[in-house]
CSV table of C-alpha atoms in Angstrom, one decimal:
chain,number,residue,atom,x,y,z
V,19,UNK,CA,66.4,12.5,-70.5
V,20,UNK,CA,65.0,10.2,-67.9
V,21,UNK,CA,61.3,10.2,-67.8
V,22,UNK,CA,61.0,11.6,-64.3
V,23,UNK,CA,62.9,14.5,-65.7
V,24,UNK,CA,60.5,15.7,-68.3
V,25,UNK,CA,58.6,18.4,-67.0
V,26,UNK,CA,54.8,17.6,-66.4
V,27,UNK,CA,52.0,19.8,-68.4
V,28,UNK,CA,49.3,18.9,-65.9
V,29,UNK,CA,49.1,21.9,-63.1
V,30,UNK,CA,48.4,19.5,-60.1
V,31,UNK,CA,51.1,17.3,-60.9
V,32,UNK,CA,54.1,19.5,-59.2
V,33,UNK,CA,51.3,20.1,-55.8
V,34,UNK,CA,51.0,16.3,-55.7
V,35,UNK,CA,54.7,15.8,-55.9
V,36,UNK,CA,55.1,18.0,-53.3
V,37,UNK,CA,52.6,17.0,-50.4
V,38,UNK,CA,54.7,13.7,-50.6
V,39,UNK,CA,56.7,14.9,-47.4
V,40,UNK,CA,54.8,15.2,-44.2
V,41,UNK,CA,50.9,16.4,-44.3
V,42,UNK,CA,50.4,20.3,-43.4
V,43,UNK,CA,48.6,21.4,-41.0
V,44,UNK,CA,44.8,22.6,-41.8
V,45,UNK,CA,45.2,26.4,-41.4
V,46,UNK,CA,42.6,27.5,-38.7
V,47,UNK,CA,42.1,24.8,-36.7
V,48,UNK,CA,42.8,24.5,-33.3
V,49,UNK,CA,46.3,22.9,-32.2
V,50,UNK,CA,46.6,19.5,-30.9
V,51,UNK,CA,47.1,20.6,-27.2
V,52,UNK,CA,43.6,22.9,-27.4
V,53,UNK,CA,41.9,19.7,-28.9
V,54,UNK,CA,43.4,17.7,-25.8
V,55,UNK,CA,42.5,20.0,-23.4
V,56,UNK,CA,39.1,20.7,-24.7
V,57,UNK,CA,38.1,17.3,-25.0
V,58,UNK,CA,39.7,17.2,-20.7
V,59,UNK,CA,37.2,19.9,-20.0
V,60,UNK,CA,34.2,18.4,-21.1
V,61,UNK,CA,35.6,14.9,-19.8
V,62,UNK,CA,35.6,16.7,-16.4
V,63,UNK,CA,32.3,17.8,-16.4
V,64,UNK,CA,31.1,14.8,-16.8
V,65,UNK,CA,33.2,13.5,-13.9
V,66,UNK,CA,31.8,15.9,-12.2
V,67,UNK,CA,27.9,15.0,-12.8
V,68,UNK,CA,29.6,11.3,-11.7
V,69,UNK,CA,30.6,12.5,-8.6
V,70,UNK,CA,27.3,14.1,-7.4
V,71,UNK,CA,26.2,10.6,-8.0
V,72,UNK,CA,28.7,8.4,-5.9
V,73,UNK,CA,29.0,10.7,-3.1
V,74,UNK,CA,24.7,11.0,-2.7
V,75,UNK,CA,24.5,7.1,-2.8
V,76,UNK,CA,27.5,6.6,-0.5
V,77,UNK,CA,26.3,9.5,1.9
V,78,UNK,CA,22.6,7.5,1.9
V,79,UNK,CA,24.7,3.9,2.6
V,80,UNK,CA,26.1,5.2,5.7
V,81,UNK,CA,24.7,3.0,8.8
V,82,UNK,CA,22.5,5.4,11.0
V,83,UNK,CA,19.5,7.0,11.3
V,84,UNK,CA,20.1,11.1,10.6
V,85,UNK,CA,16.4,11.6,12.2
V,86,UNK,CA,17.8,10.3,15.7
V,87,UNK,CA,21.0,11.8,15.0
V,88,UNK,CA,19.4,15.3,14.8
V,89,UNK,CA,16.6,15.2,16.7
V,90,UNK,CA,17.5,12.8,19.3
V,91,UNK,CA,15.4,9.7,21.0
V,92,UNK,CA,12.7,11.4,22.5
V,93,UNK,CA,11.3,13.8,19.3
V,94,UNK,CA,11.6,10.0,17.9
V,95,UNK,CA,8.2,9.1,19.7
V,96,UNK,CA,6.1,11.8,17.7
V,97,UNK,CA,5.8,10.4,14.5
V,98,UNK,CA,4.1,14.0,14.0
V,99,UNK,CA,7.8,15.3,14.4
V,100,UNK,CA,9.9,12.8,12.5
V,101,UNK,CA,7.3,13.3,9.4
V,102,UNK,CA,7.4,17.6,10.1
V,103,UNK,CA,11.7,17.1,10.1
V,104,UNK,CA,11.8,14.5,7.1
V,105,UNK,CA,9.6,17.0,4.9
V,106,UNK,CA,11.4,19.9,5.3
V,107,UNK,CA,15.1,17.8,4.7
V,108,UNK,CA,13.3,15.8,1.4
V,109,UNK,CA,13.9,12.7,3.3
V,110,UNK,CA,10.0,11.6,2.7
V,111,UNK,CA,10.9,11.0,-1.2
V,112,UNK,CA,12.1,8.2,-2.8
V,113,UNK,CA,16.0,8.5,-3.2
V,114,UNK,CA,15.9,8.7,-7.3
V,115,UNK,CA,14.2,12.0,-6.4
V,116,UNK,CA,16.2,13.0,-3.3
V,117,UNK,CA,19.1,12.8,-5.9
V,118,UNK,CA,17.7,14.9,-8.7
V,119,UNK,CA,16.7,17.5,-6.3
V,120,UNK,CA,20.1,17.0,-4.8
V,121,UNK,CA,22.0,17.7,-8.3
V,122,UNK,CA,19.6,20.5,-9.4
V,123,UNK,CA,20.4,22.6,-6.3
V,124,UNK,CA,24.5,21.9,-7.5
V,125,UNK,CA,24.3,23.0,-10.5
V,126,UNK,CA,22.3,26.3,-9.2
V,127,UNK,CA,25.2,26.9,-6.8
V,128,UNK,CA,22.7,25.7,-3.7
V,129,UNK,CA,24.3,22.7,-1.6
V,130,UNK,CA,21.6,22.6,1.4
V,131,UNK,CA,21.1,23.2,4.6
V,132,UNK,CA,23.8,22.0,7.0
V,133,UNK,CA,21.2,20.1,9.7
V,134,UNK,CA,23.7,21.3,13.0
V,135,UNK,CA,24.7,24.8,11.8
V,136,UNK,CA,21.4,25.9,10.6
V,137,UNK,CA,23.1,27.4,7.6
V,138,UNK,CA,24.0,27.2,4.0
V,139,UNK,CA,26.6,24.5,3.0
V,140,UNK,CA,28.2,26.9,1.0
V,141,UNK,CA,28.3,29.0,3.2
V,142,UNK,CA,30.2,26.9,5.8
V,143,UNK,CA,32.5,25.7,3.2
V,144,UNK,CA,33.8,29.3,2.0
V,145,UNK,CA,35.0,29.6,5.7
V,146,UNK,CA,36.6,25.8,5.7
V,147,UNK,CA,37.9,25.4,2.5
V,148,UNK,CA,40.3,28.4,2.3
V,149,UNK,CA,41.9,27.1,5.5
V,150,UNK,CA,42.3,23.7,4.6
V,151,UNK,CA,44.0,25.4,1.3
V,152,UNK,CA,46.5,27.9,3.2
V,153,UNK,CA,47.7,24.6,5.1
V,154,UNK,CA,48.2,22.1,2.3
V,155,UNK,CA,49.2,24.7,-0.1
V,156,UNK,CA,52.1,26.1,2.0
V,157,UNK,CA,52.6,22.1,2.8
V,158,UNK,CA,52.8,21.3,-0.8
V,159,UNK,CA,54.7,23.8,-1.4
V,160,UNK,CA,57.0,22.7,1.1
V,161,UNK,CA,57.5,19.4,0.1
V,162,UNK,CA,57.9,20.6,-3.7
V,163,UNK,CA,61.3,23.0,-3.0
V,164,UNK,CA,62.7,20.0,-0.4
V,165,UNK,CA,61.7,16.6,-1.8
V,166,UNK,CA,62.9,17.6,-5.6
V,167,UNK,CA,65.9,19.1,-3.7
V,168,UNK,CA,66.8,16.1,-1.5
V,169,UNK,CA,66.2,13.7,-4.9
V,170,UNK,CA,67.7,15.6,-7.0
V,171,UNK,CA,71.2,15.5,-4.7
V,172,UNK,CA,70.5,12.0,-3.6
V,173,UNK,CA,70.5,11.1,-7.6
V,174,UNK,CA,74.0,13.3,-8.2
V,175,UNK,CA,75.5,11.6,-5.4
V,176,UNK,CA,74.1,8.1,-5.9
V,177,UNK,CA,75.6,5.7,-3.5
V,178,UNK,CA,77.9,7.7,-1.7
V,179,UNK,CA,76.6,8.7,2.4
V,180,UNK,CA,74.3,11.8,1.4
V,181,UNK,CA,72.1,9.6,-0.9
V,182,UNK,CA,71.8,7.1,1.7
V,183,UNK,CA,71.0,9.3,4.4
V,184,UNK,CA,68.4,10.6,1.8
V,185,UNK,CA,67.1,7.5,1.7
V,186,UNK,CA,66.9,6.8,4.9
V,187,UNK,CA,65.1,9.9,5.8
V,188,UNK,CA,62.7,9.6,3.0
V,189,UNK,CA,61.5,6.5,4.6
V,190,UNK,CA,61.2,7.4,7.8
V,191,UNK,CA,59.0,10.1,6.7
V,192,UNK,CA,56.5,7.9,4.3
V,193,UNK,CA,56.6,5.3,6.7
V,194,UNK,CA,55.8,7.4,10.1
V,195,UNK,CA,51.8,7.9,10.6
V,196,UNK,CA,50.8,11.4,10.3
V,197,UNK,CA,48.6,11.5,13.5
V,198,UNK,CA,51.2,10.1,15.6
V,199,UNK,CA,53.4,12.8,14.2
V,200,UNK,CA,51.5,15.3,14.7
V,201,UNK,CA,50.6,14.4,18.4
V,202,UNK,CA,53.9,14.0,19.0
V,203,UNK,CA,55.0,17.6,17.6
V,204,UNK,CA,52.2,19.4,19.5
V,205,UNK,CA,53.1,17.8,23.1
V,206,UNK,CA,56.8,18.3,23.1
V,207,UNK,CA,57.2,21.5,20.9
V,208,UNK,CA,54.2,23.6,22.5
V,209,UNK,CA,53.3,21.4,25.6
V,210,UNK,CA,56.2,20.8,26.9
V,211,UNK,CA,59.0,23.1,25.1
V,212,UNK,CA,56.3,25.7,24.6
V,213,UNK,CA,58.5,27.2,21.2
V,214,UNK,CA,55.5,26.7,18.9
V,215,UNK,CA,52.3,28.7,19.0
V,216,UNK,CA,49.0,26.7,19.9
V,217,UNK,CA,46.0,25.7,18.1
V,218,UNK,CA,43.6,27.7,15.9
V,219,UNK,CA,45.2,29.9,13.1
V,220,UNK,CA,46.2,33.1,14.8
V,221,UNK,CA,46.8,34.0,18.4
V,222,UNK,CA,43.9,34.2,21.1
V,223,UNK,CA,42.8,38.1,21.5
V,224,UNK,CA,43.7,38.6,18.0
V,225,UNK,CA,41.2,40.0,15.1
V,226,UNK,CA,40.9,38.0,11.9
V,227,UNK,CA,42.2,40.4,8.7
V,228,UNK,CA,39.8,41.8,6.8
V,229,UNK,CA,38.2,39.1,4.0
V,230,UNK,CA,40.0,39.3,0.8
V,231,UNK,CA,40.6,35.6,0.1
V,232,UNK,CA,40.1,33.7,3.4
V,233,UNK,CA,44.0,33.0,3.5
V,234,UNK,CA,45.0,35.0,6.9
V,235,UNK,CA,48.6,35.4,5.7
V,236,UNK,CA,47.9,36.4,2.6
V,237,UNK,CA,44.8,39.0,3.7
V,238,UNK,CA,47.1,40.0,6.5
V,239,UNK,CA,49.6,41.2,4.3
V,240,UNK,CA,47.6,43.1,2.1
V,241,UNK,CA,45.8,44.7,5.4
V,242,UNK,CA,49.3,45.4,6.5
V,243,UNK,CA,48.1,43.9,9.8
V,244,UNK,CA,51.6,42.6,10.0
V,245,UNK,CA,51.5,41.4,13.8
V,246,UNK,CA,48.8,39.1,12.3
V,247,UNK,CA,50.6,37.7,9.5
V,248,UNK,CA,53.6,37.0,12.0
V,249,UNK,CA,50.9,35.2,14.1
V,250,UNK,CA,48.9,33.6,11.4
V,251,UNK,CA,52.6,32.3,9.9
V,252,UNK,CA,54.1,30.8,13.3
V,253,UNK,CA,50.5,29.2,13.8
V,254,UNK,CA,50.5,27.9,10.1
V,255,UNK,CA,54.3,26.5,9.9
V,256,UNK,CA,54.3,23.6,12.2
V,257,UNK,CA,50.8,21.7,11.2
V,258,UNK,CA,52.2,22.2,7.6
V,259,UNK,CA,55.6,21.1,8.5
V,260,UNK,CA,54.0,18.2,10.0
V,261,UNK,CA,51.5,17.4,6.8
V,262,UNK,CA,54.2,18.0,4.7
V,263,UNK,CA,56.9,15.2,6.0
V,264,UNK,CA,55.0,11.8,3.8
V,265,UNK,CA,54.8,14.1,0.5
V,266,UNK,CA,58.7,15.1,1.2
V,267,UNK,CA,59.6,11.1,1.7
V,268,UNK,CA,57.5,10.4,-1.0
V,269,UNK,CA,58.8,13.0,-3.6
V,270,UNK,CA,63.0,12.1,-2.8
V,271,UNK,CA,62.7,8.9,-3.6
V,272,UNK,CA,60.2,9.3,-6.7
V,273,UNK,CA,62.5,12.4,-7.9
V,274,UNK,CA,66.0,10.8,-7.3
V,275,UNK,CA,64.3,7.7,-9.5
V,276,UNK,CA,63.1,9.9,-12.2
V,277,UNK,CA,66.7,11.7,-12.1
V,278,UNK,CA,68.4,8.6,-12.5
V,279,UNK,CA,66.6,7.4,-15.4
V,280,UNK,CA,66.9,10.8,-17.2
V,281,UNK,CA,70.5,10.5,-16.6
V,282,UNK,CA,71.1,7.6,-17.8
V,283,UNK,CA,70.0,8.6,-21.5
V,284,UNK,CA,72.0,9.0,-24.6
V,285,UNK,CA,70.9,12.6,-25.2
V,286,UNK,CA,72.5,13.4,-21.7
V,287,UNK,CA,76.0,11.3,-22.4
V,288,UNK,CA,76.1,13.6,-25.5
V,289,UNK,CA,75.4,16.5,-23.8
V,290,UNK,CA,78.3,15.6,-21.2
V,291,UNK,CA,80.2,14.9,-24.3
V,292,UNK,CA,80.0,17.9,-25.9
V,293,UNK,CA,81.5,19.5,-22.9
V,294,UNK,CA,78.3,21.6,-21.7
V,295,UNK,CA,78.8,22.3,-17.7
V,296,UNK,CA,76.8,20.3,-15.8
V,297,UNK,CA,74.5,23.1,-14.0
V,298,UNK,CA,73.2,23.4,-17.7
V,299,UNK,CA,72.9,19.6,-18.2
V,300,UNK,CA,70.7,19.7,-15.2
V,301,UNK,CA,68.4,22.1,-15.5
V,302,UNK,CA,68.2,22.0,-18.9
V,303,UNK,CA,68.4,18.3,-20.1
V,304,UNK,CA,67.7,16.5,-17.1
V,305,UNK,CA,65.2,18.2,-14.5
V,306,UNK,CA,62.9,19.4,-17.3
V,307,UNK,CA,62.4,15.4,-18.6
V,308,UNK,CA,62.1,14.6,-15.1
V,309,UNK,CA,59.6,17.1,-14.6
V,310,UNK,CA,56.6,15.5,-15.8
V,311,UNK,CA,56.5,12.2,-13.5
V,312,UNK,CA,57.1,14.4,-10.6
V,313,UNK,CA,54.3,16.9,-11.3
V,314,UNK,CA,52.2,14.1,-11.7
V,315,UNK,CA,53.1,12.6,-8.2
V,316,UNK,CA,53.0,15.9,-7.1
V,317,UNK,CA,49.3,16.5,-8.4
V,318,UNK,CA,48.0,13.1,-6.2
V,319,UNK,CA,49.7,14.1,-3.6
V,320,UNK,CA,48.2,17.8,-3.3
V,321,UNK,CA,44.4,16.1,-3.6
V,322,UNK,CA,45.8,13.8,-0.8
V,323,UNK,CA,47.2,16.2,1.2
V,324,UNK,CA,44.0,18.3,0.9
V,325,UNK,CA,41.3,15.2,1.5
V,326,UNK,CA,43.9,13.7,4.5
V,327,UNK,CA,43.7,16.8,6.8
V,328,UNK,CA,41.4,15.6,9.4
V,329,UNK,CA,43.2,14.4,12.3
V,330,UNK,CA,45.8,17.4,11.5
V,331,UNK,CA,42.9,19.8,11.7
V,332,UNK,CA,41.6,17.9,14.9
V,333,UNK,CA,44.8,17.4,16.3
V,334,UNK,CA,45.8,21.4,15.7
V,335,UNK,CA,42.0,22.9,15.8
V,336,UNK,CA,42.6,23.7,12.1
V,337,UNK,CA,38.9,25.3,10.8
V,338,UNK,CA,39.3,23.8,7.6
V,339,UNK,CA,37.7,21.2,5.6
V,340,UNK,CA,38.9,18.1,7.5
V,341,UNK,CA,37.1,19.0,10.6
V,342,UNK,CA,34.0,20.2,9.1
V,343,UNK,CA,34.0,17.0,7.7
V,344,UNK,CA,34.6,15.5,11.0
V,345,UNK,CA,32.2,17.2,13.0
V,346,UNK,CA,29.4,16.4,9.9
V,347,UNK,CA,30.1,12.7,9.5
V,348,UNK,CA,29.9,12.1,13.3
V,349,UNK,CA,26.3,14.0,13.7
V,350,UNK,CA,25.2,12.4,10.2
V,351,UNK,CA,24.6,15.8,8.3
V,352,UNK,CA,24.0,14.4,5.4
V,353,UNK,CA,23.8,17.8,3.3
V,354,UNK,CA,27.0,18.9,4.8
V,355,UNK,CA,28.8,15.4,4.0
V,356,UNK,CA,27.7,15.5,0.4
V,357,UNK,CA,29.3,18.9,0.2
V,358,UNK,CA,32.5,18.0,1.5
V,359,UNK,CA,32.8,14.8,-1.4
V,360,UNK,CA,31.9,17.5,-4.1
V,361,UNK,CA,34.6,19.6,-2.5
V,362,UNK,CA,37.0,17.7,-2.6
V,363,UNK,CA,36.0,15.5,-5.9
V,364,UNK,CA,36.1,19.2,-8.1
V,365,UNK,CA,40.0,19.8,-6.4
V,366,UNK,CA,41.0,16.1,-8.2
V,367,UNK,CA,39.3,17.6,-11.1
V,368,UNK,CA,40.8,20.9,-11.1
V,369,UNK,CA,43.8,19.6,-10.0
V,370,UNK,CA,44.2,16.8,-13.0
V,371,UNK,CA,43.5,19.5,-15.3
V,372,UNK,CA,46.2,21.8,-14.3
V,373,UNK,CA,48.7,19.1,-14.5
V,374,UNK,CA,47.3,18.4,-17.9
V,375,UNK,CA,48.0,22.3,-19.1
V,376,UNK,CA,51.4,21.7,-17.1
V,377,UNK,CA,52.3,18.6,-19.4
V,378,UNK,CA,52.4,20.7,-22.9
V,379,UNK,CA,54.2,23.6,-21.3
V,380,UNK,CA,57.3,21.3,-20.1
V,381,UNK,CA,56.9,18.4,-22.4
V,382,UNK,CA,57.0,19.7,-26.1
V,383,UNK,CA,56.3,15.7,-27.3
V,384,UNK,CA,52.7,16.9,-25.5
V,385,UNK,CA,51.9,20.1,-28.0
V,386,UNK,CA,52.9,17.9,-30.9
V,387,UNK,CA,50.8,14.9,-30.3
């Protein structure tokens, strides 16, 4: 009998033999994904403290003089009145504490005073920002079911004259400028054609819905105020249609990339080898590894499509963020600026993370790592 053979008197030996395979996991402890998403969390806040920085020193680099901006150029020539107006706006500080002032009224949920509204920041923003996210949520959303759509039958029929009319259109649409686009659409569809509703987000003469979430479709609906929702829909399609064109260029050609490569893999040639049909090859080998470039792509272009709607909003009278922000950068309202940046710094954030949290629930490689 070989030595290896002989049964072992000491009780740990057979435990050490058999840990020789691949370490168990520590019962109790969190999983890898909760460790990764924890540690994103408190990465975030700290990204967030960050942000409250660069957006107060950027907002105090801006060329101008908010004093003259607010109170014009003859209140300039009491220095009684510039001194009363710095006071009450902390402007007669030093900057170190304008900022700590600045980030203790954040994290108490207190943004300012907006100096040409005469009201809370928050306040302003709770009106702007759901706006600004009806339009580039139904815009993204858009651009999600068509650009993965267009790639993913530009990929199947690569070189052949669907992909390259794909292609073609997917450039024209990253390559036109938004603004010009949007100018364009307004004049001939409603100006001159007069098949589109106007500006604003609901008819003239028309009530707003009662507040639920700020979204008038969606508030609309639950009212059932549903002359409102047809209003607020025909008013929201074409600036989203319009936002949504880049992200649609953008996403076809990203998507029909991503497909390609998938395709191209050994798991898929034995899949094809196997015999499986190819609807199930698709969706269940291919689009699912493609999945997690595009959501990332996807994610960017959400927090772009959210911080870019200025000239939209301008262009269509859109309430939302874009043209708060306007309006606040042009008088220098320096409270109402910093707001905006925190705005749209926490939808990165918030954003990033859900992609994160999207990662483990597509990619299984993610959970296990």
């Amino acid at each position: 009998m070989s030595p290896t053979s002989v049964p072992s008197k000491n009780p740990e030996a057979a435990p050490k033999r058999e840990s020789t395979g691949a370490a168990p996991r520590r019962g109790g402890g969190p999983s890898p994904l909760v460790r990764f998403l924890v540690r994103r969390v408190l990465t975030a806040l700290l990204l967030a403290v960050g942000i409250t920085l660069v957006t107060f020193v950027l907002t105090n680099l801006v060329p101008g003089d908010p004093v003259a901006a607010n109170l014009g150029q003859r209140a300039l020539g009491d220095p009684a009145i510039v001194a009363q107006w710095k006071a009450e706006h902390g402007l007669d500080k030093p900057l170190p504490q304008q900022y700590l002032l600045h980030l203790q009224g954040v994290l108490q949920g207190d943004l300012g005073t907006s100096q040409q509204s005469h009201r809370p920041v928050l306040d302003d923003l709770a009106e702007a920002v759901p706006a600004t996210l009806e339009l580039a949520g139904t815009a993204i959303l858009i651009s999600l079911v068509a650009g993965v759509a267009f790639g993913v039958i530009a990929a199947l029929r690569r070189d052949r004259l669907s992909d390259h009319v794909l292609r073609v259109l997917s450039l024209v649409g990253i390559s036109v400028p938004t603004f010009w686009l949007a100018l364009t659409t307004f004049y001939v569809f409603f100006y001159r054609l007069q098949i589109t509703p106007g500006s604003g987000r609901i008819d003239p003469g028309m009530s707003a819905p009662p507040h639920v979430t700020g979204l008038y479709t969606v508030d609309s609906a639950l009212a059932g105020q549903w002359d409102v929702f047809a209003s607020a829909v025909g008013h929201l399609a074409t600036p989203a249609l319009v936002l949504a064109l880049y992200t649609i260029g953008l996403l076809t050609r990203f998507t029909r990339s991503a497909v390609l490569e998938v395709m191209g893999q050994d798991y898929v040639r034995a899949a094809r080898a196997k015999g499986l049909p190819g609807r199930v090859i698709l969706f269940r080998y291919v689009l699912r590894s493609a999945l997690v470039p595009i959501i990332t792509v996807a994610g960017l272009a959400f927090g772009s499509l959210l911080s870019g709607t200025v000239l939209v909003e301008a262009i269509f009278a859109w309430p939302g963020v874009g043209q708060y922000a306007f309006k606040s950068a042009t008088t220098l309202d320096l409270p109402a600026v910093m707001g905006v940046g925190l705005v749209i710094g926490a939808v990165y954030l918030v954003i990033n993370l859900i992609v994160d949290v999207l990662y483990g629930v597509i990619d299984p490689r993610v959970r296990l790592t």
